[in-house]
mmCIF file of C-alpha atoms and ligand atoms in Angstrom:
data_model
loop_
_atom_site.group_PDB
_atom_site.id
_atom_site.type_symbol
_atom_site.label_atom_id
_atom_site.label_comp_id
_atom_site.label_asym_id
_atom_site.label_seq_id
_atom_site.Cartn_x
_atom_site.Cartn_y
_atom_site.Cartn_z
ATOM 1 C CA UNK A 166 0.000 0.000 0.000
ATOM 2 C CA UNK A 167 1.675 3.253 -1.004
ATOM 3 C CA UNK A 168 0.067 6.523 0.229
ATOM 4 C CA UNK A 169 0.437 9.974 -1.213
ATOM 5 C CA UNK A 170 3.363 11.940 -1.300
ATOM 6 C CA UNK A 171 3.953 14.951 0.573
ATOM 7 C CA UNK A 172 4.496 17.497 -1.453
ATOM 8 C CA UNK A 173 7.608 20.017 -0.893
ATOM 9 C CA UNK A 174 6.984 22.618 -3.606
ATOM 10 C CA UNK A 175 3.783 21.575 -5.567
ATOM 11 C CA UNK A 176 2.612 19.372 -8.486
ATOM 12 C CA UNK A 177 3.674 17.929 -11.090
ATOM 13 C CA UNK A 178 6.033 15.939 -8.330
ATOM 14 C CA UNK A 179 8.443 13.169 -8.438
ATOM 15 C CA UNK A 180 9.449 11.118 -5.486
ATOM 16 C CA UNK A 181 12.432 12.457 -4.270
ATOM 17 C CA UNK A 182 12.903 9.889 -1.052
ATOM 18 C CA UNK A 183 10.736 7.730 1.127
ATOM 19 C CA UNK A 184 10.846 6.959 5.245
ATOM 20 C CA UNK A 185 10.524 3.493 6.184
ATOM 21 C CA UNK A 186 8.709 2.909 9.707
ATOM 22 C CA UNK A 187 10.438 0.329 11.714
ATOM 23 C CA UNK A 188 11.853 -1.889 8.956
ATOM 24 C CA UNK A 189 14.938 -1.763 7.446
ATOM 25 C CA UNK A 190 14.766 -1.458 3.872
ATOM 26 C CA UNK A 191 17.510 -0.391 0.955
ATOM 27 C CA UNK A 192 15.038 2.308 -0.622
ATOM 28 C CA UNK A 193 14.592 4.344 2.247
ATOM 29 C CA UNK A 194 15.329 5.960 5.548
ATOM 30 C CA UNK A 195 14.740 4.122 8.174
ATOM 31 C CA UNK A 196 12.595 5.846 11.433
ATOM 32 C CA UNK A 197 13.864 3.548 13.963
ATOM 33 C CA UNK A 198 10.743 2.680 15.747
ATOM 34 C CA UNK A 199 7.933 0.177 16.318
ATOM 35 C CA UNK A 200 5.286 0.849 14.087
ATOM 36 C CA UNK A 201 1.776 0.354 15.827
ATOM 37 C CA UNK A 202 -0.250 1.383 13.063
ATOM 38 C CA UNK A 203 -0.677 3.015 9.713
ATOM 39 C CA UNK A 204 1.260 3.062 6.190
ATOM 40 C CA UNK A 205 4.465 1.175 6.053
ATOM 41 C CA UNK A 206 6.046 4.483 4.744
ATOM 42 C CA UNK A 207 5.371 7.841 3.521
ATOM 43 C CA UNK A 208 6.735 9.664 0.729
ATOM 44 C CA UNK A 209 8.252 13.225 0.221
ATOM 45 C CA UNK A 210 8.134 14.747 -3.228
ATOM 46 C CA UNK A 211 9.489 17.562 -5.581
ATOM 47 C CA UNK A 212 8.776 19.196 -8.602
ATOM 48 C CA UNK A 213 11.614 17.809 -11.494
ATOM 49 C CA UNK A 214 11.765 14.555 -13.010
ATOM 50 C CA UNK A 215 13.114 11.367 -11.841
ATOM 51 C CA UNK A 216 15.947 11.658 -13.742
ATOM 52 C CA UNK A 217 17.200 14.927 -11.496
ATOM 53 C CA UNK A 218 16.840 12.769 -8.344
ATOM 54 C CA UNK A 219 20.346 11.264 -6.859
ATOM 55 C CA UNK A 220 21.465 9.049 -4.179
ATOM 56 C CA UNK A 221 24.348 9.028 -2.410
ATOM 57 C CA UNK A 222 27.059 8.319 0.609
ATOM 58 C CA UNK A 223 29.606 10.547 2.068
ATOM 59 C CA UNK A 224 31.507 10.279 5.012
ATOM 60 C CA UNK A 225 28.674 7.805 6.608
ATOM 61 C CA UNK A 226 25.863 10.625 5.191
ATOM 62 C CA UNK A 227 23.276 8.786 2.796
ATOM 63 C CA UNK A 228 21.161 11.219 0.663
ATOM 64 C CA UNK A 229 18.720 12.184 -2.045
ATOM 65 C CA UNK A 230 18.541 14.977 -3.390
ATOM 66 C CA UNK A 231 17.424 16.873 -6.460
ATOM 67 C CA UNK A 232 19.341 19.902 -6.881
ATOM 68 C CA UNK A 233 16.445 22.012 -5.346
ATOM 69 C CA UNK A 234 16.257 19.717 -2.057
ATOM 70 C CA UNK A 235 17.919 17.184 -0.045
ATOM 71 C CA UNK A 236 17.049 14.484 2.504
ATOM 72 C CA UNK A 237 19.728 12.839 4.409
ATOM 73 C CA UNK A 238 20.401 10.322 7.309
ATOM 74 C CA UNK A 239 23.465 9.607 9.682
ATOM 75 C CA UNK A 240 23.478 7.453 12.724
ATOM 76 C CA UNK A 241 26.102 7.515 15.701
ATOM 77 C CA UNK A 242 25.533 3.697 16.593
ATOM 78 C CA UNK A 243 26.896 4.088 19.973
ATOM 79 C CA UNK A 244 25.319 7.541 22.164
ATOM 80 C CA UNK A 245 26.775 7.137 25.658
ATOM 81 C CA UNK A 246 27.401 10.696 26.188
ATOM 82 C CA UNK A 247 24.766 12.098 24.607
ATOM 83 C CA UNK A 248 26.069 15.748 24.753
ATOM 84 C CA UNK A 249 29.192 14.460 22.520
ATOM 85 C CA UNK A 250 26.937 12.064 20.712
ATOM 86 C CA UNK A 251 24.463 15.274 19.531
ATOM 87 C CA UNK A 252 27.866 17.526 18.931
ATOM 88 C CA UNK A 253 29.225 15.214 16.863
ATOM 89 C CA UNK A 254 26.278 14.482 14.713
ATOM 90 C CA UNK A 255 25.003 17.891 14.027
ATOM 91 C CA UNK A 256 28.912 18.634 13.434
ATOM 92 C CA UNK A 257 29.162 16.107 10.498
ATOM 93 C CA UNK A 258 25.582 17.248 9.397
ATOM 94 C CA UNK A 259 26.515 20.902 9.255
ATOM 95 C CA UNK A 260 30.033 19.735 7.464
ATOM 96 C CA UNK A 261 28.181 17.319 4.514
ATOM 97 C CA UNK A 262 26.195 20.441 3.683
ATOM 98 C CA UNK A 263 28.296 23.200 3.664
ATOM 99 C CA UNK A 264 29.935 21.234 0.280
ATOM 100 C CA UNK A 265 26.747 20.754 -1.239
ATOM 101 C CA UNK A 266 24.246 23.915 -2.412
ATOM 102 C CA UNK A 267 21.797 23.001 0.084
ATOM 103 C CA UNK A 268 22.860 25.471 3.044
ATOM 104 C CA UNK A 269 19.213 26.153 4.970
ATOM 105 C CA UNK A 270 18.500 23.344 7.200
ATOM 106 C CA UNK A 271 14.623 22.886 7.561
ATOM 107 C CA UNK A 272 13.427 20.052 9.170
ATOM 108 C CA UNK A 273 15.215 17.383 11.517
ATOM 109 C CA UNK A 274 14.232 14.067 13.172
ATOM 110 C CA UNK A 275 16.645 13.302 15.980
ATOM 111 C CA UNK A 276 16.274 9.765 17.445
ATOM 112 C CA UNK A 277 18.155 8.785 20.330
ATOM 113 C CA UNK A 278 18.111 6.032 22.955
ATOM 114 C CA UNK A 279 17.447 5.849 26.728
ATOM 115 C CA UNK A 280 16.039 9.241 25.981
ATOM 116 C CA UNK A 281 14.466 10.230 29.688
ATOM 117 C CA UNK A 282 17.208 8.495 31.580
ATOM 118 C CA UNK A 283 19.301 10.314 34.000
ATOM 119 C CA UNK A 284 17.885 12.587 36.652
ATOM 120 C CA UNK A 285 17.587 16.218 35.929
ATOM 121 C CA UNK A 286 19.902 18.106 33.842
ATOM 122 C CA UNK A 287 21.592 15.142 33.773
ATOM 123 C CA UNK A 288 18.933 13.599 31.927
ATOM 124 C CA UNK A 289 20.157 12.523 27.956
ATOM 125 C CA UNK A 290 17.315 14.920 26.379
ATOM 126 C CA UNK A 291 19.151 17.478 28.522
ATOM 127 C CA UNK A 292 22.429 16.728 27.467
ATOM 128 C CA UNK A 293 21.359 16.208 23.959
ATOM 129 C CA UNK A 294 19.991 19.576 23.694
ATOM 130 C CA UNK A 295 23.338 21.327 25.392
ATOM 131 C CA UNK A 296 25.372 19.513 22.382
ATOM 132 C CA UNK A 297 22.936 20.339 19.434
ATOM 133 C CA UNK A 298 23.266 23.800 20.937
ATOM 134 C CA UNK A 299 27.085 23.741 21.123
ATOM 135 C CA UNK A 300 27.153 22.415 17.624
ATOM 136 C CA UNK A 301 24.790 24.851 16.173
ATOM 137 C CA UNK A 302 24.552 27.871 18.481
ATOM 138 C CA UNK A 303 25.751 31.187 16.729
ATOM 139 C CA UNK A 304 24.813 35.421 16.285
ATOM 140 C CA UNK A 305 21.224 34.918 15.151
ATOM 141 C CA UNK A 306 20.609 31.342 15.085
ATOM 142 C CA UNK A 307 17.414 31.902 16.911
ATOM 143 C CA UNK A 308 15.541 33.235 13.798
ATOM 144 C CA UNK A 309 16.362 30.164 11.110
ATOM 145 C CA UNK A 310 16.241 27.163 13.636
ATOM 146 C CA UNK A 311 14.482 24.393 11.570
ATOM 147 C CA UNK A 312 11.608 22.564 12.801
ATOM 148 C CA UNK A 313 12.590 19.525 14.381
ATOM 149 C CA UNK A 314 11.428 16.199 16.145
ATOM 150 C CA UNK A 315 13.408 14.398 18.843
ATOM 151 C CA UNK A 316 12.099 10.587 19.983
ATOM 152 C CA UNK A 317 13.324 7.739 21.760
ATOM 153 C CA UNK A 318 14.179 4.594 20.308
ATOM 154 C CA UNK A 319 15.435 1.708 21.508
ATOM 155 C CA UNK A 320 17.968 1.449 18.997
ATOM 156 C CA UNK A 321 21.417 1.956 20.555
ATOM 157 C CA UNK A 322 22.687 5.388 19.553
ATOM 158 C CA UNK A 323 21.819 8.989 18.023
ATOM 159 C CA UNK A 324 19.673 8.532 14.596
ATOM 160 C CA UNK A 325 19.310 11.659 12.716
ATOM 161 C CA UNK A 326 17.883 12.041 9.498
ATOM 162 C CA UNK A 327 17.159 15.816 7.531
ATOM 163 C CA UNK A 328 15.341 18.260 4.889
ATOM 164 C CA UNK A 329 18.013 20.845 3.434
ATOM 165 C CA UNK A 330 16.699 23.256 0.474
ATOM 166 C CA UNK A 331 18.755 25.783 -1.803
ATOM 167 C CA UNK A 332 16.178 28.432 -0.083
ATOM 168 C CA UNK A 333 15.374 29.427 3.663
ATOM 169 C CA UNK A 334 11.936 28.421 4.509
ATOM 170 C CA UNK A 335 10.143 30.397 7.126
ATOM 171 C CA UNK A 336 10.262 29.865 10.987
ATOM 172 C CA UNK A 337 6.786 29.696 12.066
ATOM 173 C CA UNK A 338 6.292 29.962 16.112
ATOM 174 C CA UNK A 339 2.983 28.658 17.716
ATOM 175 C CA UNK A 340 0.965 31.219 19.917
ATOM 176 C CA UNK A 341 -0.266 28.713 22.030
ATOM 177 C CA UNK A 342 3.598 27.973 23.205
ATOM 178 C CA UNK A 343 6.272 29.696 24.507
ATOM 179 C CA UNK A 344 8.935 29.132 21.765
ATOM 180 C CA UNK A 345 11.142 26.260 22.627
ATOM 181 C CA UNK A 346 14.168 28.483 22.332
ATOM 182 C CA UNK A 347 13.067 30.399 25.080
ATOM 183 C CA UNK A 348 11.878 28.122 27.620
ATOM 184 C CA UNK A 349 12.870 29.014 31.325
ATOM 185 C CA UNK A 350 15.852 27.542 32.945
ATOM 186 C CA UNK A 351 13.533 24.289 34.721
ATOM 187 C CA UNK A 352 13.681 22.575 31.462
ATOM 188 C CA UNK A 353 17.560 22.392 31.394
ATOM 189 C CA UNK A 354 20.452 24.029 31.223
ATOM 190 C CA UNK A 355 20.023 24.903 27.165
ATOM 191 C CA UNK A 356 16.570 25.457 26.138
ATOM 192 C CA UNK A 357 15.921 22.826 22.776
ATOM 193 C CA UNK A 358 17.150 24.556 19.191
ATOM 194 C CA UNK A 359 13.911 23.859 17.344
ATOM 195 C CA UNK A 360 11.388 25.827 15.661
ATOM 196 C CA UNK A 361 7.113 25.330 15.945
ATOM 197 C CA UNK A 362 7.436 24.850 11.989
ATOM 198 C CA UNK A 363 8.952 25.574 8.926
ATOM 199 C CA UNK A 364 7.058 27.263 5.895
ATOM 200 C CA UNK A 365 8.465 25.869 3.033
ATOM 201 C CA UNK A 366 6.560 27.230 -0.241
ATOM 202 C CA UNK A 367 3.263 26.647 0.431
ATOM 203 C CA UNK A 368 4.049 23.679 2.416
ATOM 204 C CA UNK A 369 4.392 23.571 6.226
ATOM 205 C CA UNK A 370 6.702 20.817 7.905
ATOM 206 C CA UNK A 371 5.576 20.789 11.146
ATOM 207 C CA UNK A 372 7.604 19.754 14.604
ATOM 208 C CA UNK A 373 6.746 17.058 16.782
ATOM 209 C CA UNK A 374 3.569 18.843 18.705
ATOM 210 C CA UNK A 375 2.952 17.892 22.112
ATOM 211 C CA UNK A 376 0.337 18.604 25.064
ATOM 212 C CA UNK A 377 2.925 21.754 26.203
ATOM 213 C CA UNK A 378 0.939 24.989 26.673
ATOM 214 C CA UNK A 379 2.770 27.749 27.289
ATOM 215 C CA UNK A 380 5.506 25.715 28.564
ATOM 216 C CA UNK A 381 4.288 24.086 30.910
ATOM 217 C CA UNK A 382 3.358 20.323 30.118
ATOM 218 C CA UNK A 383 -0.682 19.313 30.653
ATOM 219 C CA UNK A 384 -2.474 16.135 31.117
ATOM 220 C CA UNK A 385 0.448 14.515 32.689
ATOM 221 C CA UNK A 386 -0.650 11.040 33.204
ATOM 222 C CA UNK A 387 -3.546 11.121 30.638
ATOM 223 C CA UNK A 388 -2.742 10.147 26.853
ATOM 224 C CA UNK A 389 -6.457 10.891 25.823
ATOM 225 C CA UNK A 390 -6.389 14.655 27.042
ATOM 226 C CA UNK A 391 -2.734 15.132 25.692
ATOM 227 C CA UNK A 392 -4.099 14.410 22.251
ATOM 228 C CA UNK A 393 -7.342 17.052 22.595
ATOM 229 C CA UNK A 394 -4.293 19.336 23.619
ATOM 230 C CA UNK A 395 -2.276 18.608 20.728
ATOM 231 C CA UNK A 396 -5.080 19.145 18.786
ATOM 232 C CA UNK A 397 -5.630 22.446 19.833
ATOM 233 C CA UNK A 398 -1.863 23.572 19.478
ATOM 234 C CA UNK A 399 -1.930 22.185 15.743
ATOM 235 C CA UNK A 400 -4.951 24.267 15.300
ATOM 236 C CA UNK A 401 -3.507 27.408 16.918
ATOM 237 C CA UNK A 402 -0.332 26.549 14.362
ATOM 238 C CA UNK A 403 -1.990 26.413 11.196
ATOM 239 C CA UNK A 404 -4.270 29.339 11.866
ATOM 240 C CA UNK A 405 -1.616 31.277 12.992
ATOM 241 C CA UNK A 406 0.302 30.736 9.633
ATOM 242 C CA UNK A 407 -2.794 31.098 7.278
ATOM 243 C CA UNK A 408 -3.484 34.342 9.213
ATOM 244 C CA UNK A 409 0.125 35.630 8.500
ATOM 245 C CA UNK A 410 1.499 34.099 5.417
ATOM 246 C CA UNK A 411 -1.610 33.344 3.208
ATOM 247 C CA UNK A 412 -3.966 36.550 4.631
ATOM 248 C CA UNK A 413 -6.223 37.455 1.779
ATOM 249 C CA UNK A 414 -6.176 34.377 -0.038
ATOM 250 C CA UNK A 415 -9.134 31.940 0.107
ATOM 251 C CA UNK A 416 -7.843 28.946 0.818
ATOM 252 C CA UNK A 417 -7.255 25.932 3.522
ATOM 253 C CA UNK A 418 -4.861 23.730 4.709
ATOM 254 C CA UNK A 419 -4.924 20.316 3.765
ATOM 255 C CA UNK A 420 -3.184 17.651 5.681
ATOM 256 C CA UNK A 421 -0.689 15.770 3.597
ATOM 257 C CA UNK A 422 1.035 13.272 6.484
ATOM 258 C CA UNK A 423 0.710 12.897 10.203
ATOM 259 C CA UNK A 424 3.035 10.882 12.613
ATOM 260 C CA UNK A 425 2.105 10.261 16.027
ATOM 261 C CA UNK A 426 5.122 8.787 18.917
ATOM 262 C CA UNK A 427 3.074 7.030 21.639
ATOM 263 C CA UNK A 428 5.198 6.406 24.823
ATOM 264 C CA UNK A 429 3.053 3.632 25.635
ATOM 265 C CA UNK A 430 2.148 1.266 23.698
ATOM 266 C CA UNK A 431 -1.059 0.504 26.033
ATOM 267 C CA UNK A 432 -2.442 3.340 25.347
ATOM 268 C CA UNK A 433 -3.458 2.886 21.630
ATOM 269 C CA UNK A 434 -6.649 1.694 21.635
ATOM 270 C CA UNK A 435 -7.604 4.066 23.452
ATOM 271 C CA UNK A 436 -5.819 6.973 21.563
ATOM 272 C CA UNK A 437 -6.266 5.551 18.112
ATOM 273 C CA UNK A 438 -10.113 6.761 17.321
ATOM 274 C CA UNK A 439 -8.899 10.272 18.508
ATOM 275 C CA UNK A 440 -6.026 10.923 16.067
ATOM 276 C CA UNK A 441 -7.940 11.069 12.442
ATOM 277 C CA UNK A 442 -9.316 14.573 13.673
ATOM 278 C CA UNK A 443 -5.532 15.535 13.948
ATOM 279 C CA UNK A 444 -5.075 15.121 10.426
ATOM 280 C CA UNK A 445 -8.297 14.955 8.480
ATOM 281 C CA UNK A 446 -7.745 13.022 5.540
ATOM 282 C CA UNK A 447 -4.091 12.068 5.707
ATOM 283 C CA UNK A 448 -2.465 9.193 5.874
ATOM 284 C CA UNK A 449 -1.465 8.412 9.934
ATOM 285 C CA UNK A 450 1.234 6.820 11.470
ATOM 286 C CA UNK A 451 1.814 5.679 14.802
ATOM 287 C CA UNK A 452 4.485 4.529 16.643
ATOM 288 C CA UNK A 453 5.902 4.079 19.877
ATOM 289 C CA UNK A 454 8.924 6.319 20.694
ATOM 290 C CA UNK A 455 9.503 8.055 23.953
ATOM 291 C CA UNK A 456 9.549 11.930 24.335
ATOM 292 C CA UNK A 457 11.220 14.606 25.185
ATOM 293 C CA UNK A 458 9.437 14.782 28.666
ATOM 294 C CA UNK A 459 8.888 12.119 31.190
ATOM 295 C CA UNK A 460 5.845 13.356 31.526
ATOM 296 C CA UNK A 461 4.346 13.395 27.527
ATOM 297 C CA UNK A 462 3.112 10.503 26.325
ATOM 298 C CA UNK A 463 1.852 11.596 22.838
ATOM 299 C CA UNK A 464 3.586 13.405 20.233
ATOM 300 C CA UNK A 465 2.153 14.300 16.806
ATOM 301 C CA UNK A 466 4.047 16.092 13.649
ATOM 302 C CA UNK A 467 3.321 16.575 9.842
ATOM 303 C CA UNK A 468 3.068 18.686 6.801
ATOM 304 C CA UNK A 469 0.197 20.440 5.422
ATOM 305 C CA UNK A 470 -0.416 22.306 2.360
ATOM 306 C CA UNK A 471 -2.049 25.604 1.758
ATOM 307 C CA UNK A 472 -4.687 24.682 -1.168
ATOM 308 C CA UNK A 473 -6.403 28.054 -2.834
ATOM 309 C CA UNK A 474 -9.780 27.330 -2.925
ATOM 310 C CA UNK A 475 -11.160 26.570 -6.856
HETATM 311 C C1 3EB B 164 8.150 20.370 23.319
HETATM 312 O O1 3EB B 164 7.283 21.053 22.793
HETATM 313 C C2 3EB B 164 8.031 18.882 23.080
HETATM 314 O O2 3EB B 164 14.119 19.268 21.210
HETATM 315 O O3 3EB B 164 13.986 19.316 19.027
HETATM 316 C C3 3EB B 164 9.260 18.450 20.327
HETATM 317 C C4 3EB B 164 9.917 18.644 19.112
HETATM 318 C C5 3EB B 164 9.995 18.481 21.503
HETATM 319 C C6 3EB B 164 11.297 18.865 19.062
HETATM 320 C C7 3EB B 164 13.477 19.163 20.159
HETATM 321 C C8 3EB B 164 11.366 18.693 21.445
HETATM 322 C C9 3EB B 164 12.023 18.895 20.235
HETATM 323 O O4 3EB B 164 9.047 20.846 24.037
HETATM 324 C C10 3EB B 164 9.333 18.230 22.819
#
């Protein structure tokens, strides 16, 4: 079963790479993560022909790209210190693309293990976020952070996989949360590099969206009610964007892909009915992951696409 693409920068589109969930497979990049439910894969696309589109490996980097955009993967298979292990990554990720014409970073999926162990700022969230930080931080880095996504697997080491364009997309903030950049000191020493969302075209890649209002964490406890609450921030998201990016046009966004991380796996039947509202329409992934937070258990992302109406 192959579902639609998603769509980077409109129609007519060629597939330009695919994410396997859970299984290993030589086509794609691999989300390392149970899948509970949903497509097998999902399918980003460009405008270009197939015969633009190139894979690749360098320096332990695999790609596709298509001149216009590039998706990549690298994987530290052993994450100990997951300060160094986060440094090191976004180091070699920074150095693959500064040779290639792809120099605005846009979306990232950061999968680590034993992602909530350690107490404190000791934790290896923590410490992940004070080495992206260190890897990444300079003048002005606030204001073209990509969007990102960080789960845990249970897949020894740091996974990270990446959207790179020839063009800066737009850093979208949510007004239903503080941005992550500038959460208060509780959270850990470095508040988390990410962005709400990146406009991309007329495409929004969205970061993983949990039950944090403000930023202060809700529902703890309660996987139901953190979904109604992610709900509402992916509303407040998307209206907020319409409202600033697309004002005057008649349009709406449609849902292209959703992804949902469930910490437990227990919870699904119960969670399962709830998430097609997320996403009307769109093809919907689960799987189980941890999160950032002990206390989240439910974490949704996507992209959407800002249709004019007919
Ligand atoms: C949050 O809103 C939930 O550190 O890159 C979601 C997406 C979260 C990305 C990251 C963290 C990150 O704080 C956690």
């Amino acid at each position: 079963m192959s579902t639609p693409p998603i769509l980077l920068d409109g129609e007519p589109a060629t597939a330009l790479a695919r994410f396997a969930f859970g299984e290993a497979r030589d086509d794609a990049i691999r989300v390392p993560l149970l899948r509970l439910a949903g497509p097998r894969d999902e399918t980003w696309a460009a405008r270009g022909g197939a015969a633009d589109v190139r894979e690749g490996e360098h320096e332990g980097v695999r790609f596709c790209e298509n001149g216009r955009w590039l998706l990549g993967s690298l994987r530290l298979p052993a994450a100990d210190d997951a300060e160094q292990a986060a440094f090191e990554t976004y180091g070699r990720m920074r150095a693959f693309l500064s040779r290639r014409p792809y120099p605005q970073l846009l979306r990232v999926w950061n999968f680590l293990d034993r992602l909530n162990h350690g107490q404190g700022d000791a934790e290896r969230y923590r410490r992940f976020c004070v080495g992206r930080h260190r890897a990444i931080a300079e003048p002005g880095f606030e204001a073209t952070l990509p969007a990102a996504t960080v789960i845990g697997t249970h897949e020894p080491g740091l996974h990270l996989c990446f959207l790179a364009g020839c063009t800066p997309g737009l850093q979208i903030e949510n007004p239903r949360q503080t941005s992550a950049f500038l959460y208060p000191r509780e959270y850990g020493p470095v508040s988390p590099s990410f962005s709400r969302a990146t406009l991309v075209e007329r495409t929004l890649l969205v970061s993983g969206t949990a039950a944090v209002v403000g930023h202060v964490t809700l529902h703890a406890g309660d996987a139901r009610a953190q979904v109604a609450e992610v709900g509402q921030n992916l509303r407040a998201l998307l209206d907020h964007a319409a409202r600033h990016h697309f004002h005057g046009e008649r349009g709406r966004w449609r849902a292209q892909a959703l992804r949902v991380y469930l910490r437990r796996v227990e919870d699904l039947a119960a969670v399962l009915p709830l998430l097609p509202a997320l996403a009307p329409g769109a093809p919907l992934a689960v799987m189980q992951g941890d999160i950032s937070r002990a206390d989240l258990l439910v974490e949704a992302e996507g992209a959407w696409v800002f249709e004019t109406a007919a």
